Amino acid sequence: MSTIAFIGLGIMGSPMAVNLAKAGHQVIGYNRSPKRTAPLVEAGGSPAESISAAVKDADVIAVMVPDSPDVEEVLVGEGGVFDNARDDALIIDFSSIRPDVSAALAKEAKRRGFRIIDAPVSGGETGAINASLSIMVGGDVADFDSAKPILDAVGKTVVHVGSNGSGQTVKAANQLIVAGNIQLLAEALVFLEAYRVDTDAAIKVLGGGLAGSTVLNQKAQMMLDRQFNPGFRIDLHHKDLGIFTSASREVGVVTPLGAALAQLMASVRENGDGGLDHSALLRGVERMSGRSPR
C-alpha cells in the first residue's frame, strides 16, 4: 500500500480519494476549501493544511483540479509539488487539461527527477463514486505499470494510450463524443415532448436499441426531471471543448460538429447555466425552440 497525497477534493476528487483510502492506502488530502476533506477523513484518510504538507512524505501524488493553470499552480507554483515532493515520487494528474501543457509539465517533472503520468478520467461523479471510471493514461510504460494498482482502485477501464500528453488528447476526443451524445439526446427529448409522447416509455425503448448509450442511461432521467445537480459542470465541459477545438486547429483537423457543439455549450454557459450539469444542454434547446427552460 502507498502513501498518497491527493490534491483537489471536488466532485470527482473527493470520491476518488475516498476509494483509495477504502482500498487500504494512506491518503492525505488537500483542498483549498478545507471542509471538502471531511468525506476522506470519514473514510480513514487525513487532511493537510497545505500542498507542501500533503506531499512531503508521499510516494504517490494525485492531482484533480479544474484546468491547465490550476495544474501548473499545484505543480510548479510557490509551495507546490515540485518544490516539496520526495525524490522519485510518482505524480498522477487526473485533471483534464491541454495536451501541450501536460507534455511540458512532464518534461519539467522528469528534469527534476520525478515520474509523472497524465490520467484524465471519464464517467462523471457516478463513476468516481463507484470506482468505475474509464482512465486514459499518457506517460512512460514503466510509470504506468507503477501506477496501475492506484488506477485500478478508482477505475474499471484503465488503458495506456501513449506518451505524456496522450491521455489528455484522448480525453479531448472523449469530451467531444459525450457532448455530441448529450446534445442529440436533449434535442430528441424536446422533440418528443412537443409531440406529447410518453417520454418515459420512449426512453425505455430507445435505450434498448442502437440509440442506447451510457449518456442516455445516466442523463435522460435528469433531463426529464429537470434536475441538473452537477455531476460534471457545463463550465468544465466548455473548457474541455475549447481544448479540443484548439488542439484540432493546431494539427489541421476540420471538426465542424465539434465547433458547433463548442458554440452550443458556450451559449448555455453564457445564459447563466455554467454551474449546472452538462445535461443542462437541454435548456439551450428549449430556449432555441422558443420554450422557457423549466
XYZ file of C-alpha atoms in Angstrom:
294
model
C 0.000 0.000 0.000
C 1.163 3.516 -0.798
C 1.111 6.864 0.939
C -0.870 9.067 -1.441
C -1.245 12.833 -1.384
C -4.483 13.765 -3.120
C -4.701 17.399 -4.260
C -8.203 18.570 -5.206
C -11.225 17.096 -3.438
C -14.086 18.339 -5.583
C -16.993 16.451 -7.163
C -14.619 13.932 -8.724
C -11.563 14.092 -6.489
C -13.354 13.503 -3.204
C -14.898 10.097 -4.052
C -11.708 9.038 -5.810
C -9.660 9.815 -2.703
C -12.235 8.013 -0.556
C -11.969 4.903 -2.733
C -8.185 4.945 -2.437
C -8.496 5.089 1.350
C -11.023 2.234 1.299
C -8.563 0.216 -0.785
C -6.089 0.426 2.107
C -3.825 3.258 1.001
C -2.792 6.003 3.393
C -4.360 9.070 1.796
C -3.540 12.645 2.762
C -5.938 15.123 1.191
C -5.618 18.815 0.448
C -8.257 21.166 -0.883
C -8.438 24.947 -0.920
C -11.785 24.629 0.886
C -10.797 22.605 3.986
C -14.343 21.341 4.613
C -14.036 19.242 1.458
C -11.665 16.895 3.320
C -14.488 15.606 5.587
C -15.530 12.567 3.474
C -11.901 11.460 3.158
C -11.366 11.752 6.904
C -14.518 9.677 7.498
C -13.060 7.020 5.186
C -9.829 6.867 7.217
C -7.717 9.443 5.404
C -6.201 12.564 6.886
C -6.285 16.267 5.961
C -3.355 18.546 5.189
C -3.219 22.313 5.595
C -1.074 22.879 2.502
C 0.196 21.176 -0.622
C 3.685 21.023 0.842
C 2.432 19.287 3.973
C 0.407 16.808 1.926
C 3.206 15.752 -0.422
C 6.334 15.744 1.734
C 6.046 12.076 2.782
C 4.003 10.771 -0.149
C 5.095 8.011 -2.519
C 2.346 8.999 -4.959
C 0.836 12.431 -5.612
C -2.578 12.589 -7.280
C -3.909 15.835 -8.713
C -7.534 16.503 -9.679
C -8.125 20.202 -10.312
C -10.203 22.041 -12.949
C -7.894 23.479 -15.617
C -4.374 23.862 -17.015
C -3.447 26.945 -14.913
C -4.606 25.120 -11.786
C -2.360 22.136 -12.504
C 0.549 24.449 -13.228
C -0.013 26.248 -9.919
C -0.201 22.964 -7.997
C 2.938 21.513 -9.591
C 5.290 24.435 -10.246
C 3.798 27.248 -8.162
C 5.249 28.532 -4.916
C 4.796 25.907 -2.226
C 3.833 23.393 -4.903
C 4.583 19.761 -5.606
C 7.862 20.114 -7.494
C 9.459 22.081 -4.661
C 8.282 19.807 -1.857
C 7.806 16.228 -3.076
C 10.208 13.391 -2.369
C 12.756 12.392 -4.972
C 11.319 9.906 -7.470
C 7.729 10.493 -6.326
C 5.118 9.304 -8.817
C 2.750 12.089 -9.902
C -0.645 11.156 -11.371
C -2.521 14.047 -12.928
C -6.187 13.075 -13.152
C -7.163 16.578 -14.319
C -8.360 17.331 -17.851
C -6.012 19.918 -19.336
C -4.345 20.947 -22.597
C -2.147 18.189 -24.060
C 0.719 20.608 -24.740
C 0.686 21.844 -21.141
C 0.644 18.256 -19.884
C 3.644 17.351 -22.056
C 5.585 20.441 -20.937
C 4.900 19.743 -17.261
C 6.031 16.148 -17.743
C 9.297 17.326 -19.277
C 9.924 19.599 -16.289
C 8.937 16.860 -13.826
C 11.399 14.430 -15.343
C 14.129 17.089 -15.326
C 13.592 17.389 -11.588
C 13.712 13.630 -11.048
C 10.005 12.864 -10.718
C 7.909 10.282 -12.518
C 4.637 11.571 -13.986
C 1.647 10.378 -15.975
C -1.442 12.166 -17.232
C -4.531 10.120 -16.411
C -7.726 12.042 -17.163
C -10.936 10.187 -16.412
C -14.414 9.725 -17.840
C -17.522 8.527 -16.066
C -18.640 11.553 -14.100
C -19.496 11.661 -10.424
C -21.258 8.295 -10.612
C -18.148 6.642 -11.991
C -15.977 8.312 -9.362
C -18.237 7.117 -6.541
C -18.463 3.572 -7.907
C -14.749 3.340 -8.814
C -15.807 2.534 -12.370
C -14.075 5.356 -14.220
C -12.503 4.999 -17.639
C -8.919 6.236 -17.366
C -6.801 7.158 -20.390
C -3.121 7.296 -19.485
C -0.186 9.048 -21.118
C 3.385 8.513 -19.972
C 6.225 6.023 -19.837
C 5.117 2.377 -19.734
C 7.145 1.743 -16.573
C 5.434 4.635 -14.804
C 2.035 3.383 -15.981
C 2.832 -0.052 -14.577
C 3.831 1.507 -11.246
C 0.603 3.500 -11.123
C -1.688 0.652 -12.212
C -2.654 -0.526 -8.687
C -3.645 3.052 -7.818
C -5.601 3.481 -11.052
C -7.370 0.156 -10.583
C -8.670 1.347 -7.209
C -10.580 4.210 -8.828
C -11.275 2.954 -12.359
C -12.660 0.000 -14.262
C -11.224 0.608 -17.732
C -7.593 1.652 -17.447
C -5.632 1.934 -20.693
C -2.179 3.252 -21.584
C -2.619 5.315 -24.773
C 0.844 6.720 -25.456
C 3.478 9.166 -24.266
C 2.943 12.111 -21.908
C 0.069 14.272 -23.104
C -1.623 11.420 -24.976
C -4.091 10.819 -22.180
C -5.209 14.434 -22.480
C -5.595 14.086 -26.242
C -7.840 11.053 -25.844
C -9.825 12.859 -23.142
C -10.446 15.766 -25.523
C -11.885 13.302 -28.046
C -13.957 11.734 -25.287
C -15.448 15.100 -24.383
C -16.411 15.736 -27.996
C -18.299 12.432 -28.166
C -20.007 12.955 -24.807
C -21.115 16.479 -25.699
C -22.496 15.261 -29.020
C -24.469 12.487 -27.316
C -25.916 14.853 -24.728
C -26.885 17.470 -27.323
C -28.638 14.902 -29.521
C -30.446 13.423 -26.528
C -31.574 16.918 -25.500
C -32.907 17.653 -28.991
C -34.701 14.301 -29.111
C -36.398 14.884 -25.748
C -37.618 18.372 -26.632
C -38.919 16.905 -29.916
C -40.734 14.065 -28.107
C -42.230 16.416 -25.525
C -43.518 18.707 -28.273
C -45.500 15.763 -29.640
C -46.724 14.825 -26.128
C -45.236 11.349 -26.384
C -44.939 9.237 -23.226
C -41.288 10.150 -22.716
C -40.616 7.535 -20.034
C -41.757 4.824 -22.451
C -39.837 6.446 -25.298
C -36.593 6.456 -23.322
C -37.080 2.816 -22.390
C -37.465 1.673 -25.986
C -34.714 3.967 -27.300
C -32.338 2.600 -24.665
C -32.946 -0.937 -25.875
C -31.929 -0.222 -29.453
C -28.995 1.205 -31.333
C -29.730 4.643 -29.839
C -28.953 3.283 -26.379
C -25.867 4.682 -24.669
C -24.288 5.402 -21.311
C -25.290 9.032 -21.799
C -28.928 8.028 -22.273
C -28.806 5.755 -19.223
C -27.257 8.383 -16.963
C -28.665 11.657 -18.265
C -32.146 11.083 -19.714
C -33.953 10.940 -16.380
C -32.121 14.059 -15.177
C -33.360 15.859 -18.260
C -36.925 14.603 -17.866
C -36.946 15.663 -14.208
C -35.153 18.958 -14.958
C -32.749 18.114 -12.150
C -29.352 19.435 -13.145
C -27.292 18.981 -9.975
C -23.756 18.847 -11.329
C -22.024 15.548 -11.854
C -19.948 17.387 -14.462
C -20.469 21.119 -14.851
C -21.179 22.997 -18.067
C -18.241 25.269 -17.139
C -15.828 22.339 -17.271
C -17.223 20.849 -20.459
C -16.977 24.300 -22.063
C -13.299 24.320 -21.091
C -12.760 20.829 -22.492
C -14.363 21.643 -25.847
C -12.108 24.677 -26.030
C -9.148 22.338 -25.579
C -10.480 20.089 -28.342
C -11.120 22.858 -30.870
C -7.739 24.473 -30.221
C -5.850 21.187 -30.484
C -7.733 20.272 -33.667
C -6.787 23.561 -35.273
C -3.122 23.045 -34.397
C -2.950 19.807 -36.405
C -5.226 20.934 -39.248
C -8.148 18.644 -38.440
C -11.538 20.030 -39.502
C -14.271 19.354 -36.932
C -17.490 21.111 -37.966
C -19.713 19.295 -35.488
C -17.153 19.846 -32.735
C -17.158 23.573 -33.468
C -20.966 23.645 -33.346
C -21.001 21.767 -30.047
C -18.490 24.189 -28.577
C -20.761 27.081 -29.535
C -23.868 25.393 -28.131
C -22.052 24.699 -24.853
C -20.814 28.296 -24.735
C -24.353 29.589 -25.316
C -25.779 27.628 -22.393
C -22.929 28.847 -20.210
C -23.425 32.487 -21.216
C -27.103 32.162 -20.346
C -26.131 31.508 -16.738
C -26.119 27.707 -16.635
C -22.373 27.160 -16.236
C -22.716 25.684 -12.753
C -25.295 23.102 -13.834
C -24.681 19.566 -15.038
C -23.831 19.292 -18.740
C -27.220 17.636 -19.267
C -28.494 21.228 -18.989
C -27.745 21.468 -22.706
C -31.447 20.649 -22.753
C -32.138 24.181 -21.559
C -30.334 25.557 -24.601
C -32.522 23.510 -26.934
C -35.610 24.762 -25.120
C -34.506 28.378 -25.492
C -33.773 27.992 -29.190
C -37.185 26.338 -29.643
C -38.983 29.290 -28.076
C -39.751 27.465 -24.849
C -38.853 28.759 -21.404
C -36.454 26.336 -19.683
C -38.050 24.501 -16.780
